[in-house]
Coordinates of N, CA and C in Angstrom, one line a residue:
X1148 N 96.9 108.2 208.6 CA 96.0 108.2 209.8 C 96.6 107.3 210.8
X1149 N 96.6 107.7 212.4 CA 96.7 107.1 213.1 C 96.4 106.0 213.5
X1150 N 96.6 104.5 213.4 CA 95.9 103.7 214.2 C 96.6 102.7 214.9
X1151 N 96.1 102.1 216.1 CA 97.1 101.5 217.0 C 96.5 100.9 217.6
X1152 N 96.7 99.5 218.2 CA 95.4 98.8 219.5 C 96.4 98.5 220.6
X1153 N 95.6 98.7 221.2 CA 95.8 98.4 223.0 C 94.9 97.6 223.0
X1154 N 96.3 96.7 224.0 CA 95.8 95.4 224.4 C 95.9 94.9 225.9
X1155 N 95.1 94.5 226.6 CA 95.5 94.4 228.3 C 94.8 92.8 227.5
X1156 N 95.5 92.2 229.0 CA 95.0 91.0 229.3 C 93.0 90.7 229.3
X1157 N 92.5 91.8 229.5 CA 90.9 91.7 229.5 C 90.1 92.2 228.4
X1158 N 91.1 93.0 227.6 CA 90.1 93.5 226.5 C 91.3 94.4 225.5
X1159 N 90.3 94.6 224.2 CA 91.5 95.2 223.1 C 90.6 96.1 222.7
X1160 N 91.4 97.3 222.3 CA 90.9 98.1 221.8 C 91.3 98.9 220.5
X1161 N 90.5 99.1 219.7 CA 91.8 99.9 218.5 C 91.2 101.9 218.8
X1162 N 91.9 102.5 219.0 CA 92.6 104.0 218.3 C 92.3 104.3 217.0
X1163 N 91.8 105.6 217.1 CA 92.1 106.2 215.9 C 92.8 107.9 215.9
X1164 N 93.5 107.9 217.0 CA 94.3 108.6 217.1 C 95.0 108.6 218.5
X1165 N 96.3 109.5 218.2 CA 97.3 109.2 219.1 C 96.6 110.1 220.5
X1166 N 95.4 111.4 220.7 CA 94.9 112.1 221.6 C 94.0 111.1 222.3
X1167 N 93.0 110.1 221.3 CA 92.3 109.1 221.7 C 92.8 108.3 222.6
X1168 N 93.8 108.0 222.4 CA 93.9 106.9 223.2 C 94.8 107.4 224.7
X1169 N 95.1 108.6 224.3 CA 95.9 109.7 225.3 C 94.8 109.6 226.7
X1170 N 93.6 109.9 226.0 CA 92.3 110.5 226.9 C 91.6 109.1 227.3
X1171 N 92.3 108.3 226.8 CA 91.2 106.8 226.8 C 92.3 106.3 228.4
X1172 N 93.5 106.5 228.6 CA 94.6 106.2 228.9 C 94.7 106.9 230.3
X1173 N 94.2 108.1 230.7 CA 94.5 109.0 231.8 C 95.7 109.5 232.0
X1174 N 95.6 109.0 233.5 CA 97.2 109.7 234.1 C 97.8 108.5 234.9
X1175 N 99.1 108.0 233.6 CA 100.0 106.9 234.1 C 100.9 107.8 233.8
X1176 N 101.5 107.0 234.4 CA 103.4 107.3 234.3 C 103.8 106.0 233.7
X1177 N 104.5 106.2 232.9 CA 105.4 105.3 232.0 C 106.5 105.3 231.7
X1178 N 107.2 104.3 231.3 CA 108.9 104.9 231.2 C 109.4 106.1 230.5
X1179 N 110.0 107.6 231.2 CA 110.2 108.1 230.6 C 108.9 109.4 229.6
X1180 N 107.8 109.0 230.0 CA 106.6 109.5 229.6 C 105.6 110.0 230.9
X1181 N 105.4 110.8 230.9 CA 104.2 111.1 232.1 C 103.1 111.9 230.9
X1182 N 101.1 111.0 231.8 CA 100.3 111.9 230.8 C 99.5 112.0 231.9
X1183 N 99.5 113.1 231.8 CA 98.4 113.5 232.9 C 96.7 113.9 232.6
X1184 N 95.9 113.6 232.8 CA 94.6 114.0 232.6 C 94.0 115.3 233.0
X1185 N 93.4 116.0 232.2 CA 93.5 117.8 233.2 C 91.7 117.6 233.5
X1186 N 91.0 117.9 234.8 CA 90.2 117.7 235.1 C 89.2 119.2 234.1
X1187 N 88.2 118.3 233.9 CA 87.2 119.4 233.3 C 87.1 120.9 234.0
X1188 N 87.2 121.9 233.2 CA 86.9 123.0 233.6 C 85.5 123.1 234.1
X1189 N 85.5 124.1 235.3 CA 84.3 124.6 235.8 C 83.3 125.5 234.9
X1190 N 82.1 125.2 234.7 CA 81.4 126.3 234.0 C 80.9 127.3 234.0
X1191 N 80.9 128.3 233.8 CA 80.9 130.0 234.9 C 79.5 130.3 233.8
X1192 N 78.8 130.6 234.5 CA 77.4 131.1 233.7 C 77.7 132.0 232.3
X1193 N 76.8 132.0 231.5 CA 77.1 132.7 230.2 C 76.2 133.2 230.1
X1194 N 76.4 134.9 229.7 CA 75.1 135.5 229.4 C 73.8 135.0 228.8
X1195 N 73.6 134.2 228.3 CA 72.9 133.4 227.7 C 71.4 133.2 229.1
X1196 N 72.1 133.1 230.1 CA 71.7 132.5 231.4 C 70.2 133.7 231.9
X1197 N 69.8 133.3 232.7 CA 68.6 133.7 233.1 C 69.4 134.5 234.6
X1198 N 68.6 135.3 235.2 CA 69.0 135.7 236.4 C 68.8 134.9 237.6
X1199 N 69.5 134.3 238.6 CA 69.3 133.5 239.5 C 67.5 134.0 240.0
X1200 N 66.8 133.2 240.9 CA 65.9 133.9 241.3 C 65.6 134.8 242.1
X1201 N 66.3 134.9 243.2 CA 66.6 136.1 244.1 C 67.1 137.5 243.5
X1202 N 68.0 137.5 242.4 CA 67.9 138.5 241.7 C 66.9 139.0 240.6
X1203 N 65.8 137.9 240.5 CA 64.7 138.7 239.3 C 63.7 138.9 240.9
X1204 N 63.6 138.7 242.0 CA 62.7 139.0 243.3 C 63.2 140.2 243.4
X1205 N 64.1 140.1 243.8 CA 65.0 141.5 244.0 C 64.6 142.9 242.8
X1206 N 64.8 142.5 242.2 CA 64.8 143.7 241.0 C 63.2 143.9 240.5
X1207 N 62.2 142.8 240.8 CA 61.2 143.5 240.7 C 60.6 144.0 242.0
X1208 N 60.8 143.8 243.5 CA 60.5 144.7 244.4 C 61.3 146.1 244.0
X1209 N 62.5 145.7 243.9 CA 63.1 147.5 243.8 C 63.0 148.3 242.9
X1210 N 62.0 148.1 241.5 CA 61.4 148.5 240.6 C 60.3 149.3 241.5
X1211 N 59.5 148.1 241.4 CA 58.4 148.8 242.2 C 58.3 150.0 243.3
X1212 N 59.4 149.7 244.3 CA 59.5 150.4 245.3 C 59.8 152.1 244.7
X1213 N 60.9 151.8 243.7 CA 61.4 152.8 242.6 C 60.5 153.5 242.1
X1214 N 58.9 152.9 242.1 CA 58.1 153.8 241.1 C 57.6 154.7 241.8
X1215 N 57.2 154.2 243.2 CA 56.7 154.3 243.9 C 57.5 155.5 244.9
X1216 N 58.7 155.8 245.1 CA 59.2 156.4 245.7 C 59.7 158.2 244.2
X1217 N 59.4 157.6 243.3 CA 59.2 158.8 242.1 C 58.4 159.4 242.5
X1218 N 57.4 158.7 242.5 CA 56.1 159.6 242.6 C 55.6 160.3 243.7
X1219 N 56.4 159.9 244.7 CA 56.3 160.4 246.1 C 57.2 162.2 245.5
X1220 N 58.7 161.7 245.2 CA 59.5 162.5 244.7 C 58.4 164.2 244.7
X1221 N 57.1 163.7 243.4 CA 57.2 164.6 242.9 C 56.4 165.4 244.1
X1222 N 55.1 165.1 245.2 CA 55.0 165.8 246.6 C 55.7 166.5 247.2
X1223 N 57.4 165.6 247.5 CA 58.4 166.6 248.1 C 58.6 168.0 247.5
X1224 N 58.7 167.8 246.0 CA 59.1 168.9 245.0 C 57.7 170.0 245.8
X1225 N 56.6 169.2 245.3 CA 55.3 170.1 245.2 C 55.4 171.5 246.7
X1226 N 56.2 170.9 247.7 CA 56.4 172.0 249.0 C 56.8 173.2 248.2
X1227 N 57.7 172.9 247.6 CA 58.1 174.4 247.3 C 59.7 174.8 247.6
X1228 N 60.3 175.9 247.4 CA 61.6 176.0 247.5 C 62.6 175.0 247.7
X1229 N 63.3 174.9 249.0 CA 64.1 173.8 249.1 C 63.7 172.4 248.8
X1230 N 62.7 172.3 249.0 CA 61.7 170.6 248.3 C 62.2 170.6 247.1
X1231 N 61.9 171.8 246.0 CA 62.3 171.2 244.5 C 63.5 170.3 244.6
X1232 N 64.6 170.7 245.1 CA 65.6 170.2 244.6 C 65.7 168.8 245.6
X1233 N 65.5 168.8 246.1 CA 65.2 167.4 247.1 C 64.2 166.4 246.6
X1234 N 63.1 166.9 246.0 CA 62.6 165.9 245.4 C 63.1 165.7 244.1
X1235 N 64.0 166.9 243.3 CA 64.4 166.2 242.3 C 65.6 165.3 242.4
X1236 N 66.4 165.3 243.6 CA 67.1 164.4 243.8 C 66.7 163.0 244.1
X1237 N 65.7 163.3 245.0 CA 64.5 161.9 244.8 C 64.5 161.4 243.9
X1238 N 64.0 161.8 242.7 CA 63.4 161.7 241.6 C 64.8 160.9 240.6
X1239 N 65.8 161.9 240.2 CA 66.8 161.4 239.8 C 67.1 159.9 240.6
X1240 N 67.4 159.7 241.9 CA 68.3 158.6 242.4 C 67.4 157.3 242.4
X1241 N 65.5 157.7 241.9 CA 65.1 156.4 242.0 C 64.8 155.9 240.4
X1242 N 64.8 157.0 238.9 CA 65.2 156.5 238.0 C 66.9 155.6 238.1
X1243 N 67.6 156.3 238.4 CA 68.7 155.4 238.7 C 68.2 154.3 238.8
X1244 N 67.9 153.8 240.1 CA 67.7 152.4 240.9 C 66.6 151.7 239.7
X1245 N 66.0 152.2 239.2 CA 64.8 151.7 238.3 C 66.1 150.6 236.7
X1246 N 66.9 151.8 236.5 CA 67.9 151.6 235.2 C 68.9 150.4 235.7
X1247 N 69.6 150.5 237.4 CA 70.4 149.7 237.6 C 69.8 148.0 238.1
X1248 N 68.1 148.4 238.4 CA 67.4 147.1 238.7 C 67.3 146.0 237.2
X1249 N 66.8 147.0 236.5 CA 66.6 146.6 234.7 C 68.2 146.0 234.3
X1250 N 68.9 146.8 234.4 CA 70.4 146.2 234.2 C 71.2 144.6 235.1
X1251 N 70.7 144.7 236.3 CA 70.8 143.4 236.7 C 70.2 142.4 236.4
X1252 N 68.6 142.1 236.3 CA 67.6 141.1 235.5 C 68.6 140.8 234.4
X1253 N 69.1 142.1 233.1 CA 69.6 141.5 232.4 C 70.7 140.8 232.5
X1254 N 71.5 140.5 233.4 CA 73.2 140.6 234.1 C 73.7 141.2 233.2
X1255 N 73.7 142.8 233.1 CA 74.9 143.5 233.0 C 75.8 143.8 233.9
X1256 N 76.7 143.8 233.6 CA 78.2 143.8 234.8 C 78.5 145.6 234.7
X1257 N 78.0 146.0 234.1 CA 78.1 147.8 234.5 C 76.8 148.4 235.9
X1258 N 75.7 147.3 235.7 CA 74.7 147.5 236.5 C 74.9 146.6 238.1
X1259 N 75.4 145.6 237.6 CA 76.4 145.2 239.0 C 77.2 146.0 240.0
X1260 N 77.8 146.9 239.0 CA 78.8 147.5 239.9 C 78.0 148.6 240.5
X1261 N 77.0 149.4 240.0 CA 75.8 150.6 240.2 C 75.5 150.3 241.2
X1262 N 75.4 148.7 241.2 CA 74.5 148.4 242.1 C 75.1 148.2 244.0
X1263 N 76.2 147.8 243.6 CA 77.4 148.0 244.7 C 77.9 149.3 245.1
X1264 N 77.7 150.1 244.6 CA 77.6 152.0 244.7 C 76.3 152.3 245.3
X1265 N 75.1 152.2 244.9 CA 73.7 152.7 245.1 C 73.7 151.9 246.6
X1266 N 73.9 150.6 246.9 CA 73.5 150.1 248.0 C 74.4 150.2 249.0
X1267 N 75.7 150.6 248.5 CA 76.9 150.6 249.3 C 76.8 151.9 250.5
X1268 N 76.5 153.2 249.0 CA 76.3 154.4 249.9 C 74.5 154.5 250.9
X1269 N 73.6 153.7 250.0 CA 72.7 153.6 251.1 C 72.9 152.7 252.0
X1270 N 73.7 151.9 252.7 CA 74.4 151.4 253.8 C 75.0 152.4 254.2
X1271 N 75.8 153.1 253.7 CA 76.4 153.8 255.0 C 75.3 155.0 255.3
X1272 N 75.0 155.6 254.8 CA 73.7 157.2 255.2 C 73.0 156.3 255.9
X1273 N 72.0 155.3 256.0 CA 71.4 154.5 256.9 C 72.4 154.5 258.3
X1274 N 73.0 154.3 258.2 CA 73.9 153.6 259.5 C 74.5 155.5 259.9
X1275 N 74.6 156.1 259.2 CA 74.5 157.4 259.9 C 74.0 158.0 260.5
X1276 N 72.6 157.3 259.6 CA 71.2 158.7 259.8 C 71.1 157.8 261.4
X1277 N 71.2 156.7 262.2 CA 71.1 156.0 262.7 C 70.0 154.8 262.6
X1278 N 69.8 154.6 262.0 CA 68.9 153.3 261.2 C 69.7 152.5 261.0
X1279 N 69.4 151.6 262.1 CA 70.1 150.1 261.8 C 69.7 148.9 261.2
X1280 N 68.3 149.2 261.3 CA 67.6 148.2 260.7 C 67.5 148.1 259.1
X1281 N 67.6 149.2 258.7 CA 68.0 149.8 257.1 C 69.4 149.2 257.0
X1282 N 70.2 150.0 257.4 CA 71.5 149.4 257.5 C 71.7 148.4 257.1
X1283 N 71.4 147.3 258.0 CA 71.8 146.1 258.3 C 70.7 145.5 256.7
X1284 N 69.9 146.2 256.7 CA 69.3 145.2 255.4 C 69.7 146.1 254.1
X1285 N 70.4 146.9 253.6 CA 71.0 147.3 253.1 C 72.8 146.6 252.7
X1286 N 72.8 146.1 253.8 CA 74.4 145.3 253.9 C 74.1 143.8 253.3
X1287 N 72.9 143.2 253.7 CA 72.4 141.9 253.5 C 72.0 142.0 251.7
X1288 N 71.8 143.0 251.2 CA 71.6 143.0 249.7 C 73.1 143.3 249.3
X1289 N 73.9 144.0 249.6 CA 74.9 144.5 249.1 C 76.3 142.2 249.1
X1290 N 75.6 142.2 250.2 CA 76.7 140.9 250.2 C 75.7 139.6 249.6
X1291 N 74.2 139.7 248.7 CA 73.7 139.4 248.3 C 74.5 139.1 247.1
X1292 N 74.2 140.2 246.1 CA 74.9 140.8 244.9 C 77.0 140.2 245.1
X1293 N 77.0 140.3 245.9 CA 78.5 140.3 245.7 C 79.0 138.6 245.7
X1294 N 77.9 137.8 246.6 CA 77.7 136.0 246.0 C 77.4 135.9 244.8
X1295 N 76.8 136.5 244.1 CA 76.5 136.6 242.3 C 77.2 137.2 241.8
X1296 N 78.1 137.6 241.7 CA 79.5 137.9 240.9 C 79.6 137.1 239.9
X1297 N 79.4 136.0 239.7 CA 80.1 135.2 238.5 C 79.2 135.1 237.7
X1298 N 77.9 135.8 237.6 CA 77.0 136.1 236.4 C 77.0 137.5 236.1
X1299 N 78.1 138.4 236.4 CA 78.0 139.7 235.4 C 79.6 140.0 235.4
X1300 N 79.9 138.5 235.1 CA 81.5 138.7 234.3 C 81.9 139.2 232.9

């Protein structure tokens, strides 16, 4: 077993290993020896983690809006002809939003990326259709989500 004391003019210490006293030591330069101290790693959230709050706000307005916009879905269909398929498209893209809201709360990083697709292309059809005000609050969630990147690593 290692053991060794360090001694300064103010105080002694004994070691019980050669890392101990490495880390007790820092970063000197000595003859012939350099030790450098490596600064603590940053800690990147771990699944384990809860969803920031703006993303559990987020995902239960767009749940809602999601249910909300189904059921509308099924009226469009109810017109008749060209409606069916328009409200089944309704219908489909707000189960989506419902699956990729649920998948963010959780931070899944498959539902992160949905989520950067679903808001991405509804940013640009808004800004087509000429709706800027969609738009522009469609861009403000999408660079929302893209500051929280480092919880669906």
């Amino acid at each position: 077993m290692f053991r060794k004391s360090f001694q300064t003019d103010s105080f002694r210490h004994n070691f019980s290993s050669f890392s101990e006293l490495l880390s007790t030591v820092g970063a000197y330069e000595w003859p012939f020896v350099t030790v450098n101290s490596t600064p603590p790693e940053t800690p990147t959230p771990s699944r384990s983690q809860t969803a920031p709050l703006g993303i559990t706000v987020f995902c239960i307005l767009s749940g809602v809006a999601s249910v909300i916009v189904a059921a509308l879905s099924f009226a469009i269909a109810g017109r008749g002809g060209a409606f069916v398929l328009l409200g089944l498209l309704v219908l489909v893209l707000s189960v989506a939003q419902v699956v990729v809201s649920i998948g963010l709360w959780t931070l899944q990083s498959w539902a992160w990326a949905w989520a950067l697709v679903l808001y991405g292309l509804s940013a640009l059809l808004r800004f087509v259709q000429g709706d800027l005000f969609g738009a522009a609050f469609s861009f403000v969630i999408l660079g929302y989500l893209v500051s929280k990147e480092e919880y669906y690593r």
